[in-house]
Coordinates of C-alpha atoms and ligand atoms in Angstrom, one line a residue:
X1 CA -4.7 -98.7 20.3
X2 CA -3.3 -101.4 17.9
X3 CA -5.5 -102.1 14.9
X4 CA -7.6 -99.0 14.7
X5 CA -7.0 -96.7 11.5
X6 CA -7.3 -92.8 11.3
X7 CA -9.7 -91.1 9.5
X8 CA -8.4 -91.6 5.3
X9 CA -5.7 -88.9 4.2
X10 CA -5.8 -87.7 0.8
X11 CA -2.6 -86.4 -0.8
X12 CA -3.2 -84.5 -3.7
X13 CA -0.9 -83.4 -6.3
X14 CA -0.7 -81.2 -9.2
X15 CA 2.1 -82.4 -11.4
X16 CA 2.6 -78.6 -12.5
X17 CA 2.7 -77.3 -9.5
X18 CA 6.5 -77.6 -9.4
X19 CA 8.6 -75.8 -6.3
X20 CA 12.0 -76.2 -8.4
X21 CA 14.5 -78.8 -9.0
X22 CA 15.9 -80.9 -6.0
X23 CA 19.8 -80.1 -6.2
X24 CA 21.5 -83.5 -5.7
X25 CA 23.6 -82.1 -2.9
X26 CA 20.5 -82.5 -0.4
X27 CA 21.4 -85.6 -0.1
X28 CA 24.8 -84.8 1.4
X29 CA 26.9 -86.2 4.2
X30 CA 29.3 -85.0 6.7
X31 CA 33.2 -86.6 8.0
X32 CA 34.8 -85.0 10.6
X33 CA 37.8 -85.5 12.6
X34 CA 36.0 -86.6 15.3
X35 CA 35.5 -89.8 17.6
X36 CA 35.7 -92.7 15.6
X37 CA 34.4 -91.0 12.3
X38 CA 37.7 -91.1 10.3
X39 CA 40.0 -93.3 12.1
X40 CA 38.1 -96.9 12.8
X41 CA 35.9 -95.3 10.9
X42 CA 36.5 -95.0 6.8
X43 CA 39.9 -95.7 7.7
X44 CA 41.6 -98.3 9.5
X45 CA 44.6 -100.0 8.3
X46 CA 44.7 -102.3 10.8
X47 CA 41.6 -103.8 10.1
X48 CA 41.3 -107.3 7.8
X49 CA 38.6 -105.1 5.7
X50 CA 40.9 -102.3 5.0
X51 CA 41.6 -102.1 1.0
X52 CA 45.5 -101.0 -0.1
X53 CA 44.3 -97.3 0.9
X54 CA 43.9 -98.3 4.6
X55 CA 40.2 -97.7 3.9
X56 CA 37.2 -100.4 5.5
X57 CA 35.9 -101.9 2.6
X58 CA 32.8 -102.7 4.7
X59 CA 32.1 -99.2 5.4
X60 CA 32.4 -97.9 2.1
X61 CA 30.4 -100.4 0.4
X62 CA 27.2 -99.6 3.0
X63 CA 27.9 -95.7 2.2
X64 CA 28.1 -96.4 -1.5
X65 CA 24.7 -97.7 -1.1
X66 CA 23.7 -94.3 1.1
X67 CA 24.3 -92.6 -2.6
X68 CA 25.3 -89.0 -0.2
X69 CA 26.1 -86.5 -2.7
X70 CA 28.3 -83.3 -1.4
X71 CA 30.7 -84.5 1.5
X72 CA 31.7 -82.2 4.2
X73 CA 34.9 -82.3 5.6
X74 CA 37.3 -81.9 8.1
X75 CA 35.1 -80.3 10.5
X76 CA 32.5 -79.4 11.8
X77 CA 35.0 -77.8 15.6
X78 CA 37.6 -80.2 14.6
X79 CA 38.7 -77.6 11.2
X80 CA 38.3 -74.5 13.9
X81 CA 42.0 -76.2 15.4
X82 CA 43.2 -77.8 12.6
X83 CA 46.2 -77.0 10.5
X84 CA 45.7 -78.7 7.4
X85 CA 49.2 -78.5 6.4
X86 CA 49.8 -81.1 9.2
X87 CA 47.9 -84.1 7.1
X88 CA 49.6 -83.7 3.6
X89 CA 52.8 -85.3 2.5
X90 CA 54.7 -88.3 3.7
X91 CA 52.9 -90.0 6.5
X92 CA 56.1 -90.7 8.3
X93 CA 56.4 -87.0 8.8
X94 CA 53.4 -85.6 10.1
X95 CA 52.7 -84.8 13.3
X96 CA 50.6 -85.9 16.2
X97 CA 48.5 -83.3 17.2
X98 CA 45.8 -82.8 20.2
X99 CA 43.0 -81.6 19.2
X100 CA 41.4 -78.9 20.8
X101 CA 37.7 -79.3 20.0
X102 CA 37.5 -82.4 21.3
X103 CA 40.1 -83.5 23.5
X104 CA 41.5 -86.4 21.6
X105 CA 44.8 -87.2 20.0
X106 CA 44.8 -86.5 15.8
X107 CA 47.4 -88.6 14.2
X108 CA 46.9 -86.9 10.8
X109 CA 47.8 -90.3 9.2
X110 CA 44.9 -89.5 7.1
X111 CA 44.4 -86.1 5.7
X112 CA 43.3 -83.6 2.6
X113 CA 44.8 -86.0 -0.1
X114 CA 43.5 -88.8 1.5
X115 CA 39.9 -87.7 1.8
X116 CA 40.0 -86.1 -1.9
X117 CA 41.2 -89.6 -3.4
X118 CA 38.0 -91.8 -1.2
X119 CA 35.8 -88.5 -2.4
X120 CA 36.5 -89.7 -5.7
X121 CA 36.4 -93.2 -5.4
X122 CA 32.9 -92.8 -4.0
X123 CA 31.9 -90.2 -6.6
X124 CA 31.4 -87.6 -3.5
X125 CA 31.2 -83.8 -4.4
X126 CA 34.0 -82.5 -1.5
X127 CA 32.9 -80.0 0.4
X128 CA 35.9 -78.5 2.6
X129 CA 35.7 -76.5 5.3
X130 CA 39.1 -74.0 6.2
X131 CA 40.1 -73.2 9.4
X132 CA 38.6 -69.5 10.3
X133 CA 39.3 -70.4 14.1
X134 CA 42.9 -70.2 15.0
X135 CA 43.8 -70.3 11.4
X136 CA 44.1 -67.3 9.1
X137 CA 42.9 -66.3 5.8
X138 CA 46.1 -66.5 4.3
X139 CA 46.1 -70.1 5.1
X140 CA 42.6 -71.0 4.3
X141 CA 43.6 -69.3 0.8
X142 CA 46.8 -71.8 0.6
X143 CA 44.7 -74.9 1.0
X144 CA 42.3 -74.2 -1.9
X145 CA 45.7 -72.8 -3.7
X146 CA 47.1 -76.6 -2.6
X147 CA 43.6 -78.3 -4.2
X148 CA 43.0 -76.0 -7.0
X149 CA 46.4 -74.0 -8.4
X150 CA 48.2 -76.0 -11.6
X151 CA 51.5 -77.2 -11.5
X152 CA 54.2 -74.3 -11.7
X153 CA 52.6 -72.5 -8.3
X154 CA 54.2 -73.5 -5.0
X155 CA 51.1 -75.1 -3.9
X156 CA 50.7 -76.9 -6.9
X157 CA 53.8 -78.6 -6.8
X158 CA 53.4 -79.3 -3.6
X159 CA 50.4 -81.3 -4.1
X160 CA 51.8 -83.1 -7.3
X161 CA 55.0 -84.2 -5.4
X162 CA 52.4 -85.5 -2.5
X163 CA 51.4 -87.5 -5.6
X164 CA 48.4 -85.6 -7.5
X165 CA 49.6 -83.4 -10.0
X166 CA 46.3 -82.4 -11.3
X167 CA 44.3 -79.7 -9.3
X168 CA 41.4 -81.5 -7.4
X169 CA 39.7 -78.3 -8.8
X170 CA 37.3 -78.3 -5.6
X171 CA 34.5 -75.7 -6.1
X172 CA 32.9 -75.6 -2.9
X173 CA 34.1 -74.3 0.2
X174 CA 33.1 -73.6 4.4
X175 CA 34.5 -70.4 5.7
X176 CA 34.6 -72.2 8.8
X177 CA 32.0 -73.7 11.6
X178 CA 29.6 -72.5 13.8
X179 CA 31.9 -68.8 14.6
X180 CA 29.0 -68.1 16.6
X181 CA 29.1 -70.7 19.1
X182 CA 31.0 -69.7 22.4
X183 CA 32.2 -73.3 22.3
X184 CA 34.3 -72.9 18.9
X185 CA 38.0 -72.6 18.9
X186 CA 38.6 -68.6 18.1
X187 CA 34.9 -67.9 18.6
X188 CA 34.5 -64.2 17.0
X189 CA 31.3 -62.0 17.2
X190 CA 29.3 -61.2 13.9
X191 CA 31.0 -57.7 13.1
X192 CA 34.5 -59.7 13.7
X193 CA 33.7 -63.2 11.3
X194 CA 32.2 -60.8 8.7
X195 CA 35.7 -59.0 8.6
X196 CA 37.8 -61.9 8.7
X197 CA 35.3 -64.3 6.2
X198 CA 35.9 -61.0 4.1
X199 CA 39.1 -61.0 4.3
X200 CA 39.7 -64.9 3.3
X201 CA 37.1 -64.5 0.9
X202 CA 39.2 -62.1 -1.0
X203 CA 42.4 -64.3 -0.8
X204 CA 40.5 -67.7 -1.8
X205 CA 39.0 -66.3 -4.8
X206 CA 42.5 -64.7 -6.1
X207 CA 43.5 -68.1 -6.3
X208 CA 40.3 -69.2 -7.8
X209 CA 37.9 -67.0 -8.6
X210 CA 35.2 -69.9 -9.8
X211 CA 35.0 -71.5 -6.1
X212 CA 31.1 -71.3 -4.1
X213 CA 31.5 -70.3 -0.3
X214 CA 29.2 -71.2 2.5
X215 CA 29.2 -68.3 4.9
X216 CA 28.7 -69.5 8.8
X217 CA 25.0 -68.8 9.9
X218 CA 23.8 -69.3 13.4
X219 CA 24.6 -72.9 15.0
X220 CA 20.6 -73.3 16.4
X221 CA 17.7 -71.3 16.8
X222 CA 17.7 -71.3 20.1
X223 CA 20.7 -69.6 20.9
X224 CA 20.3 -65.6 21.5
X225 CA 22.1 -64.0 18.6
X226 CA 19.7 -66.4 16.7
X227 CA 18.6 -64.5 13.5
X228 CA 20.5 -61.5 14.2
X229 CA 24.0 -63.4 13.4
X230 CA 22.5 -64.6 10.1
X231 CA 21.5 -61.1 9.0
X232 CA 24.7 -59.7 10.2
X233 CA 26.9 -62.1 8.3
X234 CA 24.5 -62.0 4.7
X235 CA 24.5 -57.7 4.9
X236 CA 28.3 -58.1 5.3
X237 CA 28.9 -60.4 2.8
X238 CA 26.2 -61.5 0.9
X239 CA 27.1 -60.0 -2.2
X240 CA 30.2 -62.8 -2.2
X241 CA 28.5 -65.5 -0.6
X242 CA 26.7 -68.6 -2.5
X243 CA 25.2 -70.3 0.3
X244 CA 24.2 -69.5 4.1
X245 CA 25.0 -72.9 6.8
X246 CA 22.3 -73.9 8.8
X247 CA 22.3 -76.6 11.6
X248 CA 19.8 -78.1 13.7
X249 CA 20.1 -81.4 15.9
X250 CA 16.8 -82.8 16.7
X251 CA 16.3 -84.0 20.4
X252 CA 13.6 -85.9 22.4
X253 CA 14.8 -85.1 26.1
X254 CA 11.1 -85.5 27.0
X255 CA 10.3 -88.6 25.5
X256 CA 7.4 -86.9 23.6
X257 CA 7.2 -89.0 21.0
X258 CA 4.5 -87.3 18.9
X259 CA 6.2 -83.7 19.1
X260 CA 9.1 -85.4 17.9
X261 CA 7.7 -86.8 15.3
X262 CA 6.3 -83.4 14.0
X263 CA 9.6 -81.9 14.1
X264 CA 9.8 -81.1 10.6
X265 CA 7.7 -78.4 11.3
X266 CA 10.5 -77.2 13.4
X267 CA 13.0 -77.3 10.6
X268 CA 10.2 -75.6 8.0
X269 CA 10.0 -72.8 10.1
X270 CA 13.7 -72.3 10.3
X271 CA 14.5 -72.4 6.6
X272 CA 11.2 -70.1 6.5
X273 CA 12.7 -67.5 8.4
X274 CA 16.4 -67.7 7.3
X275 CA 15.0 -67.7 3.6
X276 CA 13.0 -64.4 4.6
X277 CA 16.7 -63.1 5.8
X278 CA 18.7 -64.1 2.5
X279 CA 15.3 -62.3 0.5
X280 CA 15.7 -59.2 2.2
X281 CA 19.3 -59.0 1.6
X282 CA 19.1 -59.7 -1.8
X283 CA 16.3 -57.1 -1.9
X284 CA 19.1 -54.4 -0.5
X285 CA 22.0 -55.4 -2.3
X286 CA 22.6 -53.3 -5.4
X287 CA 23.6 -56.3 -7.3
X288 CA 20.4 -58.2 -6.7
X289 CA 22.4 -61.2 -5.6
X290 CA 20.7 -63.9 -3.5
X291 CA 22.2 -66.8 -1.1
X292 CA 21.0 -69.8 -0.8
X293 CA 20.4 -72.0 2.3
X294 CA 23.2 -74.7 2.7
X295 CA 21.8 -76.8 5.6
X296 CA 25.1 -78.6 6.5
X297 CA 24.6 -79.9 9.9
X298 CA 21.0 -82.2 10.5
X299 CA 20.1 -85.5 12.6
X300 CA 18.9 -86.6 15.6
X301 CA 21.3 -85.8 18.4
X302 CA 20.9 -85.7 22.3
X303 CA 21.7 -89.1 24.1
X304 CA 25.5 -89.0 23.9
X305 CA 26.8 -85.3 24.1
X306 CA 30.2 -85.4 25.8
X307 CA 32.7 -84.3 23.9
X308 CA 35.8 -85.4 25.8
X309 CA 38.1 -87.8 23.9
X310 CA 40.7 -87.5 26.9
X311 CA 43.8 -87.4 24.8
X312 CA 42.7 -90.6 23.1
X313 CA 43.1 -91.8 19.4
X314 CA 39.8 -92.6 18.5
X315 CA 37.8 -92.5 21.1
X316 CA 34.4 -93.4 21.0
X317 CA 32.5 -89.8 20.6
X318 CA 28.7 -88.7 19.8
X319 CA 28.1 -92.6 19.5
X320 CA 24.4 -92.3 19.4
X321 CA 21.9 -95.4 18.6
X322 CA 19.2 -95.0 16.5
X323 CA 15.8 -96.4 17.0
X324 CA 12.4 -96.1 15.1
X325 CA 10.9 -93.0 16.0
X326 CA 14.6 -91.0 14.9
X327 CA 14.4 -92.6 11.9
X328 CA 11.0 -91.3 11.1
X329 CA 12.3 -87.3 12.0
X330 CA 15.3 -88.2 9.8
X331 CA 12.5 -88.4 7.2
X332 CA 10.9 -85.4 8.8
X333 CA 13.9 -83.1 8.2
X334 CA 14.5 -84.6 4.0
X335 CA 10.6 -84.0 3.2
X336 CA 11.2 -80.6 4.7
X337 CA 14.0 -79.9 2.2
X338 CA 12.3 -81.7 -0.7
X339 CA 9.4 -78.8 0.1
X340 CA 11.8 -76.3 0.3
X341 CA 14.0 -77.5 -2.7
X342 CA 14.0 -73.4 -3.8
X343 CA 15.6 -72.5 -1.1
X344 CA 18.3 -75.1 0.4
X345 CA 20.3 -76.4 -2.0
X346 CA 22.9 -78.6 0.0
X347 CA 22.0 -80.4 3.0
X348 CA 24.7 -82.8 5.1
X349 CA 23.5 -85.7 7.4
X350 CA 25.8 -85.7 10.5
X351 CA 27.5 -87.3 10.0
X352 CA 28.8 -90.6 8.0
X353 CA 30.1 -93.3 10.5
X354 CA 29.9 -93.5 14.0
X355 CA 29.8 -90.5 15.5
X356 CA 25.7 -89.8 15.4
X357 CA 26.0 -91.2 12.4
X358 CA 23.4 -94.2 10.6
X359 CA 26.6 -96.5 10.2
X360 CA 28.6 -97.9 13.2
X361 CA 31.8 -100.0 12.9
X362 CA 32.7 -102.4 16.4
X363 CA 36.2 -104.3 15.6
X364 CA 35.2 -105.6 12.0
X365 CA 31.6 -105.6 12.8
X366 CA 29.5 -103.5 11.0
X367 CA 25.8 -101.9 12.2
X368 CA 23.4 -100.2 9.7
X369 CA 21.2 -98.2 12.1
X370 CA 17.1 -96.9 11.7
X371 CA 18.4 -93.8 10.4
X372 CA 20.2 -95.9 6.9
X373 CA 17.4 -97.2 5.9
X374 CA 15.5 -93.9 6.1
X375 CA 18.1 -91.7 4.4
X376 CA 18.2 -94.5 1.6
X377 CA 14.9 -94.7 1.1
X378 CA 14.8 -90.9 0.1
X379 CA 18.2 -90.8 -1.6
X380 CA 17.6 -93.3 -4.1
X381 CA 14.7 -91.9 -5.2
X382 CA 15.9 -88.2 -5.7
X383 CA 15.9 -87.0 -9.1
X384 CA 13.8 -84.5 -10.1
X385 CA 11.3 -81.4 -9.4
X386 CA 9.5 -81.1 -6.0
X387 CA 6.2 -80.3 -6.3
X388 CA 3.6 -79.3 -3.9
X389 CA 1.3 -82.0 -2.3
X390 CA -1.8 -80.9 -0.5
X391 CA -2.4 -82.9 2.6
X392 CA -6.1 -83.2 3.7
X393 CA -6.2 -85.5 6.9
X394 CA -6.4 -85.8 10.3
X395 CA -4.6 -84.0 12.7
X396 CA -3.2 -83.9 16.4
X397 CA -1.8 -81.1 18.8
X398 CA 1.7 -80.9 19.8
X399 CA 3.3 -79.3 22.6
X400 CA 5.0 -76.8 21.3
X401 CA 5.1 -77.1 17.4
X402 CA 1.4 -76.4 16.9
X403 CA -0.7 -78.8 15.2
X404 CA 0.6 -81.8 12.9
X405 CA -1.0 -83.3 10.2
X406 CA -0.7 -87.1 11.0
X407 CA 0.9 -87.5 7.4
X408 CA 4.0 -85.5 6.5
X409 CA 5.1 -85.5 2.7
X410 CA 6.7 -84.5 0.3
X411 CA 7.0 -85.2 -3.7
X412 CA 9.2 -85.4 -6.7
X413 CA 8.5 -85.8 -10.2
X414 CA 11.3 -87.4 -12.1
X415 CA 10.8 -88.5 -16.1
X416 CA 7.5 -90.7 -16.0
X417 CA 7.5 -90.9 -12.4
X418 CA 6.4 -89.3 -8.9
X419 CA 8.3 -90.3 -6.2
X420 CA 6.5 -90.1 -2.8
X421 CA 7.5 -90.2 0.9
X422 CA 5.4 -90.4 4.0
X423 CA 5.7 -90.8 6.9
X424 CA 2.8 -91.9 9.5
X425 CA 3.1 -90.0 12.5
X426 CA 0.6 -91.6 14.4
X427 CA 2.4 -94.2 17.0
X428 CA -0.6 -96.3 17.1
X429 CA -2.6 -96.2 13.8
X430 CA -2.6 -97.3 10.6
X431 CA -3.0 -94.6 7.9
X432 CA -5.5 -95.0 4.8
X433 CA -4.4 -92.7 2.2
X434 CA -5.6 -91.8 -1.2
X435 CA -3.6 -90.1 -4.1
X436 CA -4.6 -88.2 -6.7
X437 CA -3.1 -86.5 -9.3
X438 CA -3.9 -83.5 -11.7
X439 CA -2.5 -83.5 -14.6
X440 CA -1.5 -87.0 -15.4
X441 CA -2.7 -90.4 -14.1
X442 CA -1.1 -92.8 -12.5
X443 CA 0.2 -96.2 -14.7
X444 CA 1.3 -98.7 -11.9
X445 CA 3.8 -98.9 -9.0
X446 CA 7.2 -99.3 -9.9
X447 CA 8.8 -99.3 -6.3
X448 CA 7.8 -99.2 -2.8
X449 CA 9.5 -99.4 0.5
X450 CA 7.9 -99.5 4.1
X451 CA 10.7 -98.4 7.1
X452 CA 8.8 -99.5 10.6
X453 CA 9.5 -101.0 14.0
X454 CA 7.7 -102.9 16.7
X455 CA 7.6 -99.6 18.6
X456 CA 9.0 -96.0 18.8
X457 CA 12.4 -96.8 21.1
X458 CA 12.9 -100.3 18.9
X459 CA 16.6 -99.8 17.7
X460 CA 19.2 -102.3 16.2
X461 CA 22.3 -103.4 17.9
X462 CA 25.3 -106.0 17.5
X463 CA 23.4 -108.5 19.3
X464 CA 19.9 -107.7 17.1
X465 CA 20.9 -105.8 14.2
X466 CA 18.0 -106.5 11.5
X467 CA 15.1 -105.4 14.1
X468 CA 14.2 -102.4 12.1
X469 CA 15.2 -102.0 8.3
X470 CA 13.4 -100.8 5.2
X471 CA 11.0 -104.0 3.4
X472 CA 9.6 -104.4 0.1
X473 CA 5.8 -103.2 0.7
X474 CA 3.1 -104.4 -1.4
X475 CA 0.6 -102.1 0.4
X476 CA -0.3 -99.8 -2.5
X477 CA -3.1 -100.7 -5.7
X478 CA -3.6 -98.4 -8.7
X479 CA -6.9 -97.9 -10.2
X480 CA -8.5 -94.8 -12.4
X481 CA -5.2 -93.2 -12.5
X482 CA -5.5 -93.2 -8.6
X483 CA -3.6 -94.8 -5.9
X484 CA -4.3 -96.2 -2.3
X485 CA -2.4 -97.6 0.3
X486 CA -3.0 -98.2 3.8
X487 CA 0.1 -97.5 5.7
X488 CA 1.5 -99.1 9.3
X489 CA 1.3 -96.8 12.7
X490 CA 4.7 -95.1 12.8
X491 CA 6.3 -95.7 9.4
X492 CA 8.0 -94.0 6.1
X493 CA 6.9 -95.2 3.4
X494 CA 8.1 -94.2 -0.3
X495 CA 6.7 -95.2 -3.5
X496 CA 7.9 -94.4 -6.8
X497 CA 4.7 -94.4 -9.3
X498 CA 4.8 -94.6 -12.8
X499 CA 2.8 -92.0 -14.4
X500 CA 2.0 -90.9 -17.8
X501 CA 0.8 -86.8 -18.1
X502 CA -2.5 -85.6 -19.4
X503 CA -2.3 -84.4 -22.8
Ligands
AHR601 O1 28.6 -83.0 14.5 C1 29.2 -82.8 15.8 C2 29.4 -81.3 16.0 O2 28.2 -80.6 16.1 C3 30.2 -80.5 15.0 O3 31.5 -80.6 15.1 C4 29.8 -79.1 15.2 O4 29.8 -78.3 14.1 C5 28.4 -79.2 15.8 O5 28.2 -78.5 16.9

């Protein structure tokens, strides 16, 4: 019912109650060969926008203002058929290539070189992933040889007469994607990746010895080998391996908005249980060593899944549209990782542009969807050590999840300031909340943003592309060190407070 407000919600945070620091990389994003991710994508010479390096200067400026950290690349299936050597050197010599994950015809006109030089234009941290598909260790060791070896190697040169003769000196590295999934080119069982990723391990780290590796944990909960795989893969290797991938697409196919909205506690419970997994290997190993969660797939993902690009360049793949409620488990899945900020340590939004992606390109037309203004929202206000809010409020059942506090949140406490985000799950009521802090008090309100729609399906498009987008809200007043707000039905808010600590 419009108008009527839940029962107040009182957040309540102890500014040393710290849960670590939130690695940057959280706020990471994904390009893969894919649809219209790449090519009409970041890149698209033919377009008026496109900048000397065939890049759309449109689409880089709205990612600049994304500030994604850690950028994943190629793939994602794509890099499970892809032979990188294919997309280095002169463009008039590389080949056109179909491309077996997803049907579609891969010019390679843009490739490792090209995604390194945008990477550093945009200040991304490159995150590769090498083919453990069809491709071999031996070649997944020559590609980081190709980024990483000096001038004087084979690879080195190579790279410097394809114009770079400095090493890219890349430090973090995907042995592969989702190995588990029946769907991926040169699927392998557990026993079978761990001997290969063992294998390329070896080789990548002769050539350099310094790189982090992401070993391939399960694709989804859901499937059956789900955690087995992941404790399969960290006993074989987790001596050697830095991080452990997770994915998870979010999906409404019942149009049950308020489970949907509580999906966050979907995504706790998996970094819950694949954290219990890395402990108890690192409680095993002789060495003590513990992985880390890399969470490198996440986003909403259901209404557009086919993946046939029919031999086409470009064609228009995974082109999901984003409306209000999304936007609000978007923020679901980033206050999730803020709580968990001592556990996952990289996290990817897939992807970038276009394919399910919160930016999508139509000729020279450019859409910013739901999901932008919710990412932003958290990414420019990421600095810092989570810290542990207490949520007393009202609550409502789900279907399957459990019960859900009406307020999700989650809390960082940068120098002289707490950042907050929450979101109001309620479709239909306004939220009265009331912070308080131990341990310092709170000054005044340096910056707060309000992402909300006229209802949960309200989405922007071509024809009506400002219908929902982050405002300016002037909802929040300080007094006694406290704060209160009263925030819309179905909205994220996040406030950055000024605050000075108790002596
Ligand atoms: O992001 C689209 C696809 O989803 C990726 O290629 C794959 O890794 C996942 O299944």
């Amino acid at each position: 019912m419009a108008g009527m407000t839940l029962r107040p919600t009182n957040l309540f945070i102890e500014v040393d109650q710290k849960i670590a620091e939130v690695d940057p990389r959280v706020f990471g994003g994904f390009l893969e060969h894919m649809g219209r991710a790449i090519y009409e994508g970041v890149y698209d010479p033919t377009s008026r926008l496109a900048d000397d390096a065939g890049c759309r200067t449109d689409v880089l400026e709205a990612l600049r203002k994304l500030k994604m950290t850690a950028m994943r690349y190629p793939g994602g299936n794509f890099v499970s058929g892809y032979n990188w050597r294919d997309g280095v050197g002169p463009k008039g010599e590389r080949p056109t290539r179909f491309d077996r994950a997803w049907f579609s015809k891969e010019t390679n006109m843009f490739g490792t070189d090209e995604f390194l030089a945008l990477s550093e234009r945009m200040g991304w941290t490159p995150m590769m992933a090498v083919n453990l598909g069809n491709g071999s260790p031996t070649e997944a060791a020559a590609l980081v040889s190709y980024c990483n070896s000096s001038q004087g190697s084979e690879m080195g040169d190579w790279r410097a007469s394809n114009g770079h003769p400095a090493p890219y000196g890349i430090s973090l590295w995907c042995l592969g994607n989702e190995m588990d999934g029946i769907w991926q080119i040169g699927h392998l069982n557990a026993k079978k990746y761990v001997e290969k990723a063992k294998e390329a391990t070896r080789l990548m780290r002769e050539v350099d010895p310094d790189i982090e590796l992401v070993v391939c944990g399960s694709s989804d909960p859901m499937l059956p080998t789900y955690p087995a795989w992941d404790r399969s893969v960290l006993s074989g290797l987790g001596d050697e391996m830095n991080y452990l991938s997770v994915h998870r697409y979010a999906r409404n196919f019942r149009r049950d908005t308020p489970q949907f909205l509580a999906f966050g506690l979907a995504v706790d419970k998996q970094i819950e249980e694949l954290n219990r997994i890395c402990l108890e290997v690192q409680h095993q190993s002789e060495t003590g060593h513990r992985s880390f969660l890399s969470f490198d797939e996440w986003n909403v993902w259901y209404r557009h899944l086919s993946p046939f690009g029919w031999g086409q360049r470009a064609p228009h793949l995974l082109e999901e549209t984003y409306n209000v409620e999304d936007a609000l488990v978007v923020a679901g899945f980033l206050n999730s990782f803020i709580r968990h900020a001592d556990v996952v340590k990289i996290a990817n939004l897939s992807q970038a542009v276009n394919v399910v992606a919160p930016i999508r390109t139509r000729g020279d037309d450019i859409l910013i969807q739901s999901i932008y203004y919710a990412f932003e929202m958290f990414s420019s206000r990421s600095e810092g050590e989570a810290l542990k809010v207490s949520t007393d409020g009202p609550r409502y059942q789900t279907r399957k999840l459990g019960m859900a506090t009406f307020a999700d949140t989650s809390a960082i406490l940068g120098d002289g300031v707490i950042h907050l985000f929450i979101v109001n799950r309620s479709v239909d009521e306004s939220m009265a909340l009331e912070i308080e802090l131990q341990g310092a008090t709170i000054l005044n309100v340096l910056s707060a943003d309000c992402l909300t729609g006229p209802s949960p399906k309200a989405k922007n498009t071509f024809a009506r592309p400002n219908l929902v987008r982050s405002t300016s809200f002037d909802g929040f007043s300080v007094s006694s060190g406290s704060a209160d707000a009263t925030l819309p039905p179905l909205s994220l808010v996040a406030v950055s407070l000024s605050i000075v600590k108790a002596p």
